[in-house]
XYZ file of C-alpha atoms in Angstrom:
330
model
C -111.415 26.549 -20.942
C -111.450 28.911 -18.242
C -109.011 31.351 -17.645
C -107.740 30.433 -13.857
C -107.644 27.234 -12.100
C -107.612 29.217 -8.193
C -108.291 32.535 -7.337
C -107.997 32.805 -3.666
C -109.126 35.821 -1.546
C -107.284 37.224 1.896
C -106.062 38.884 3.926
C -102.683 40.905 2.339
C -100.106 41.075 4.588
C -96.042 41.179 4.378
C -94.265 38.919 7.173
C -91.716 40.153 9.173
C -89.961 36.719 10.566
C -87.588 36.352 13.285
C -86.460 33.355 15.472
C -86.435 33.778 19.383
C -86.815 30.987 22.178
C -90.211 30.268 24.209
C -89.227 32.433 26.856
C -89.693 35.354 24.447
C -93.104 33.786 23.943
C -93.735 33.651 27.678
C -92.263 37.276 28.371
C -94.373 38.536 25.726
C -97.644 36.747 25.984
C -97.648 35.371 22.594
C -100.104 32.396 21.974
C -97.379 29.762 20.731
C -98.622 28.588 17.344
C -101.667 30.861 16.900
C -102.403 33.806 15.078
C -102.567 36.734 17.527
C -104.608 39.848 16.514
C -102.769 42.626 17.478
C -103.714 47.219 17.016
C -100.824 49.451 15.422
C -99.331 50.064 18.951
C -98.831 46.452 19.941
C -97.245 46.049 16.220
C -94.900 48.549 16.993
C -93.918 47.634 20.371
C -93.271 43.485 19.441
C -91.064 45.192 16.000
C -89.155 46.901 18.515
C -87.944 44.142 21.172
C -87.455 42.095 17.132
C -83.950 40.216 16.705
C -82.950 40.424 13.063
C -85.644 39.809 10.990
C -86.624 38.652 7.100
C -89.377 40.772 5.266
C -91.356 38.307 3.270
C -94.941 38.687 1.325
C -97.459 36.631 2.724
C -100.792 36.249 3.958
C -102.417 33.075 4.191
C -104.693 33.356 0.524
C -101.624 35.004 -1.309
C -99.514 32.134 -0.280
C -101.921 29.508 -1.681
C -102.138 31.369 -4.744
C -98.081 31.929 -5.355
C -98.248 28.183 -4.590
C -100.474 27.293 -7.251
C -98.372 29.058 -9.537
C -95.123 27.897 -8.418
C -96.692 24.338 -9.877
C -97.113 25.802 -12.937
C -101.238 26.574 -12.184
C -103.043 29.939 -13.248
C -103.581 31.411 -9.953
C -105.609 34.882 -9.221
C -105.834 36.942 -6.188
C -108.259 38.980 -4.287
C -106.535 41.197 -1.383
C -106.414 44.758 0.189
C -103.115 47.097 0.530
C -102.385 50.687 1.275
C -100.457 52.965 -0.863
C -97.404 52.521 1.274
C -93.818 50.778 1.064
C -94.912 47.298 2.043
C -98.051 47.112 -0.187
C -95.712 47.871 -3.127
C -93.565 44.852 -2.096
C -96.772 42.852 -1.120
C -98.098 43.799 -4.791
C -94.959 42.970 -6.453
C -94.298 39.591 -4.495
C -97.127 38.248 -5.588
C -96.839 39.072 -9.185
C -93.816 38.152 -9.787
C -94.917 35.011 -8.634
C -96.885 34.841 -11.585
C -100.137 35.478 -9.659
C -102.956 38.015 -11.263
C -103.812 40.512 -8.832
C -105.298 44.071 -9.297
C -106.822 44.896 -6.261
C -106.745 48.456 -5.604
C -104.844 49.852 -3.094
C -106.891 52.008 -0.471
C -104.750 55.475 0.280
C -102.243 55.758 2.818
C -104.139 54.601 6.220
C -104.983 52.541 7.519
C -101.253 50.898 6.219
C -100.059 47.936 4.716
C -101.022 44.900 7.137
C -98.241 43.073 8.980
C -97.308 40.073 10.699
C -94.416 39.584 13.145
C -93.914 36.125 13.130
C -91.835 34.669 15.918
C -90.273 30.980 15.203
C -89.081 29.310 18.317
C -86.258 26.579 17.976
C -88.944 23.430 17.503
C -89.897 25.104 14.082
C -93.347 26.577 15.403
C -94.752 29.864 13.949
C -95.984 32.092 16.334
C -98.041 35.047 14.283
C -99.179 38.771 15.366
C -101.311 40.507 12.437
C -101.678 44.092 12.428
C -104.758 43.813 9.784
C -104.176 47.561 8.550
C -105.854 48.130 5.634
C -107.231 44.107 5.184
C -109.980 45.197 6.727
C -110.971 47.695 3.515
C -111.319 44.482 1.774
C -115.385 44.869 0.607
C -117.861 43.524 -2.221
C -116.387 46.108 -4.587
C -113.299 44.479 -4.798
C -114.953 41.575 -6.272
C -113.682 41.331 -9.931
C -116.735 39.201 -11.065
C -115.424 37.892 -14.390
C -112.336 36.610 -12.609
C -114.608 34.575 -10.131
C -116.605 33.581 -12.835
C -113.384 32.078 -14.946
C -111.859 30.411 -12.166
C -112.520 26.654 -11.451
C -112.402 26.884 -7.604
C -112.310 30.179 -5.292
C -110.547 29.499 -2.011
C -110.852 31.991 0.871
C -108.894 32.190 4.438
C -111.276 31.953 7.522
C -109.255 34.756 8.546
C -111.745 36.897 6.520
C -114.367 36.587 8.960
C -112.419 38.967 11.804
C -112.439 42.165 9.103
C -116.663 42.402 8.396
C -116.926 43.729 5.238
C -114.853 40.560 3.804
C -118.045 38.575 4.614
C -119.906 40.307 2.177
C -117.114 39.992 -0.303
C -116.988 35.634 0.022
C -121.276 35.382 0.167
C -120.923 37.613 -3.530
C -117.719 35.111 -4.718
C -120.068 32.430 -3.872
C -122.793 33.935 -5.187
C -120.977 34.273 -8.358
C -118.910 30.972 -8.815
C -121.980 28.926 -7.817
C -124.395 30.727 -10.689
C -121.342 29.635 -13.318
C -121.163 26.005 -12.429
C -117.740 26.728 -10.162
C -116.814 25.649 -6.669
C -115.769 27.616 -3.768
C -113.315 26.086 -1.007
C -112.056 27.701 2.428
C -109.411 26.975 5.175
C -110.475 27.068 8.647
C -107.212 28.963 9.309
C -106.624 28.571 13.070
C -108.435 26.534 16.059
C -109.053 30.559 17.774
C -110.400 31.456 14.452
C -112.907 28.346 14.347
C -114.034 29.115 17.747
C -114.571 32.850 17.365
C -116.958 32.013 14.086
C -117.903 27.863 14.665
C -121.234 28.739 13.671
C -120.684 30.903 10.637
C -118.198 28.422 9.058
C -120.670 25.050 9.688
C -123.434 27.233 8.080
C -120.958 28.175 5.022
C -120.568 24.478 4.819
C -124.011 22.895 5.468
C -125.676 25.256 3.242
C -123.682 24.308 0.837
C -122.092 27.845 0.275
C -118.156 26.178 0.542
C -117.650 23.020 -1.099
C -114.277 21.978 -0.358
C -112.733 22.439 3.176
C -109.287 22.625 4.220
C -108.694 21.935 8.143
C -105.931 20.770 10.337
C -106.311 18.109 13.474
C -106.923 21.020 15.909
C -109.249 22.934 14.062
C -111.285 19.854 13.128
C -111.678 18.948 16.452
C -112.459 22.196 17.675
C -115.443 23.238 14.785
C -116.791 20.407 16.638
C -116.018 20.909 19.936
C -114.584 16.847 20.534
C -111.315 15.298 21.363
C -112.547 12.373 18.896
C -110.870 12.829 15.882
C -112.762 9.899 14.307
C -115.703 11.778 14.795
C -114.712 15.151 13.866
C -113.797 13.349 10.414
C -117.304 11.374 9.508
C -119.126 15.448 10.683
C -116.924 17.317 8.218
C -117.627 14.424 5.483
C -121.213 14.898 6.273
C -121.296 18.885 6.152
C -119.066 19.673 3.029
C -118.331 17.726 -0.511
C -114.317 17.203 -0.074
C -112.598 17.850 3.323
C -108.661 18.143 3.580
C -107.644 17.362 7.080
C -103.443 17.735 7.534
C -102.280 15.493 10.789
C -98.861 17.356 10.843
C -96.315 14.317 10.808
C -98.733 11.665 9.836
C -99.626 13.928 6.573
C -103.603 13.838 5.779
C -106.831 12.677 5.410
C -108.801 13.342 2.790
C -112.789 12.562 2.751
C -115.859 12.678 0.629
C -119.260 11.374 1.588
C -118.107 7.828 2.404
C -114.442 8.027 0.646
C -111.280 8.043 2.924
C -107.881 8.653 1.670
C -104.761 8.262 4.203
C -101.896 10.010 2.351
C -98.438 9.770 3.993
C -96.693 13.030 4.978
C -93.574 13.695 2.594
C -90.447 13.120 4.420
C -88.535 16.085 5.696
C -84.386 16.823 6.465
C -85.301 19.147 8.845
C -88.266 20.901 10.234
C -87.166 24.809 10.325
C -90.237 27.284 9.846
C -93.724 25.587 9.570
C -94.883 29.586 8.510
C -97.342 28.941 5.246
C -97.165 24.383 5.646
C -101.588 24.546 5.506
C -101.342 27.199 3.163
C -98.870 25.110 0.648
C -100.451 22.090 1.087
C -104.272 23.725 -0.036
C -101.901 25.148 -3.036
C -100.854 21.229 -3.957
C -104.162 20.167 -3.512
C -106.158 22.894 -5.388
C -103.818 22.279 -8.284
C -104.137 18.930 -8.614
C -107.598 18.524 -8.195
C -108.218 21.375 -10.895
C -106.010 19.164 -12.986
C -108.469 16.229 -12.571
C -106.028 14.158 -10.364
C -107.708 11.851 -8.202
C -107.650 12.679 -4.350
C -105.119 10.913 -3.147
C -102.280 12.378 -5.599
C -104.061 15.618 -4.817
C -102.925 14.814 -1.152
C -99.234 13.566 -1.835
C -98.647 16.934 -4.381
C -100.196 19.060 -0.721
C -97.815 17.244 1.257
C -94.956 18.099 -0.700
C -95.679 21.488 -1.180
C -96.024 21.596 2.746
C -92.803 19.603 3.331
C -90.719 21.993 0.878
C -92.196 25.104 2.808
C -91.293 23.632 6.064
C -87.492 23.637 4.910
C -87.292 26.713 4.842
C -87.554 30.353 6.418
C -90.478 32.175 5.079
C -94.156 30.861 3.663
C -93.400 31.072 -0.292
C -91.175 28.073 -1.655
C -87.697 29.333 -2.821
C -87.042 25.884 -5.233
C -89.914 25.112 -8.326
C -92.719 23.341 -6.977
C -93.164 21.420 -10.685
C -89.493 20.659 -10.658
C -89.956 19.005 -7.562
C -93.519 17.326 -8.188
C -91.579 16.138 -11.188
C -88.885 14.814 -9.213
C -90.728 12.376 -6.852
C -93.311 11.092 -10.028
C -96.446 13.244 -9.118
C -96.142 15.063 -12.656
């Protein structure tokens, strides 16, 4: 038995989420539904011109892992705060989530990171990280006998804008690989994939990432096509399992010569789609460290995604299980 079925590793940041129209977007020069790196003053001026706003632990990583938990998995967590406000609510979030997570918090400065997320009135997410002290994140935070007793460790592409994290994921690797685990990463965002294409093909071809988690875009774009046919037999070819969400039309799910279509999970209403890749890895993760075959890994991602998507904020407020139980995937 080991002692965790996920630990994930990420960036730590607490969202701050407000709605606004695409004019704001325009005004502002906010990338519509991309993840905008952003210094301390540019954080300070976008919290300023703000409408009401909901503070809400996040981070790509941390939401996978409260996911996995919400289902009722043993989830871990690798990820940096300050000694500040928000990394106390970050740190407690998470917890109470039932999430293990004893990263130590690095002084006062840089601070907590942040994320003004800006939802416009289709449902899109709009981000703007502040990484603060994410970028701390280093190979001594590595707990190695929580890598070593956790069936898969899942890392955010994010990682590779902070440099030290690098080092961090090649020693997780290092680690799970040399104990008969498997690590598994998320592409993150299309910019992300094409500031590092060549890093994250070399993760996967050399075999250092098993399982990959992509959407369309960022599929197509880690290999520069507008075939998405293609883009799907590559990432087959370069990875064990790939996880490929098609928004409405749900995912596609490959390995080596498999293909699973899985219908999305139907929706009421499409209101924040802040954390949907980040649930659906957490459905997926904990059904396939369950032993559940890959297509009802798929279907327990897409509902994760589809519960997250009804909502305001990137951690499900209902019981993931309940629900799973609900429509017959537990």
């Amino acid at each position: 038995m080991t002692r965790f079925d996920v630990l994930t590793v990420g960036n730590a940041i607490v969202d701050i989420i407000s709605r606004c129209n695409d004019q704001f977007l325009i005004d502002n020069k906010i990338t519509k539904a991309a993840m905008n790196l952003i210094d301390a003053e540019r954080a300070e001026l976008l919290y300023s011109r703000m409408g009401p706003a909901l503070e809400a632990s996040g981070g790509s990583a941390g939401n996978t892992a409260a996911g996995v938990a919400n289902f009722g998995g043993r989830s871990a967590y690798f990820g940096k705060v300050a000694e500040d406000q928000l990394g106390e609510i970050f740190a407690h979030d998470i917890r109470a989530q039932g999430v293990h997570y004893e990263t130590k918090p690095k002084g006062t400065f840089p601070p907590t990171a942040r994320s003004m997320i800006f939802v416009t009135e289709d449902g899109e997410r709009s981000m703007n990280t502040y990484l603060g002290a994410c970028v701390e994140l280093g190979p001594e935070d590595v707990e190695a006998d929580i890598v070593a007793d956790a069936k898969v460790t899942y890392f955010e592409g994010y990682l590779w804008d902070p440099p030290r994290a690098k080092e961090a994921i090649r020693e997780c690797a290092r680690i799970s690989h040399a104990n008969g685990r498997e690590m598994s990463m998320t592409l993150s965002d299309s910019f992300c994939v094409g500031r590092y294409r060549d890093e994250f093909l070399d993760l996967m071809r050399s075999g250092t990432v098993d399982i990959v988690f992509a959407n369309r875009d960022e599929a197509l774009s880690l290999y520069e096509t507008d075939d998405f046919e293609k883009a799907l037999k590559l990432i087959a070819a370069d990875c064990k399992i790939a996880a490929v969400t098609t928004g409405k039309d749900g995912a596609v799910i490959v390995r080596g010569n498999e293909r699973y279509v899985v219908d999305a999970h139907p929706i009421e209403e499409r209101v924040d789609t802040t954390g949907a890749g980040d649930l659906f890895a957490a459905g997926f993760l904990f059904g396939y460290t369950q032993g559940r075959t890959l297509e009802d890994c798929g279907k327990l991602g897409n509902l994760a995604a589809a519960i997250v998507i009804e909502q305001i904020g990137p951690r499900p407020m209902r019981s993931l299980s309940e629900a799973a139980k609900e429509f017959g995937l537990l």
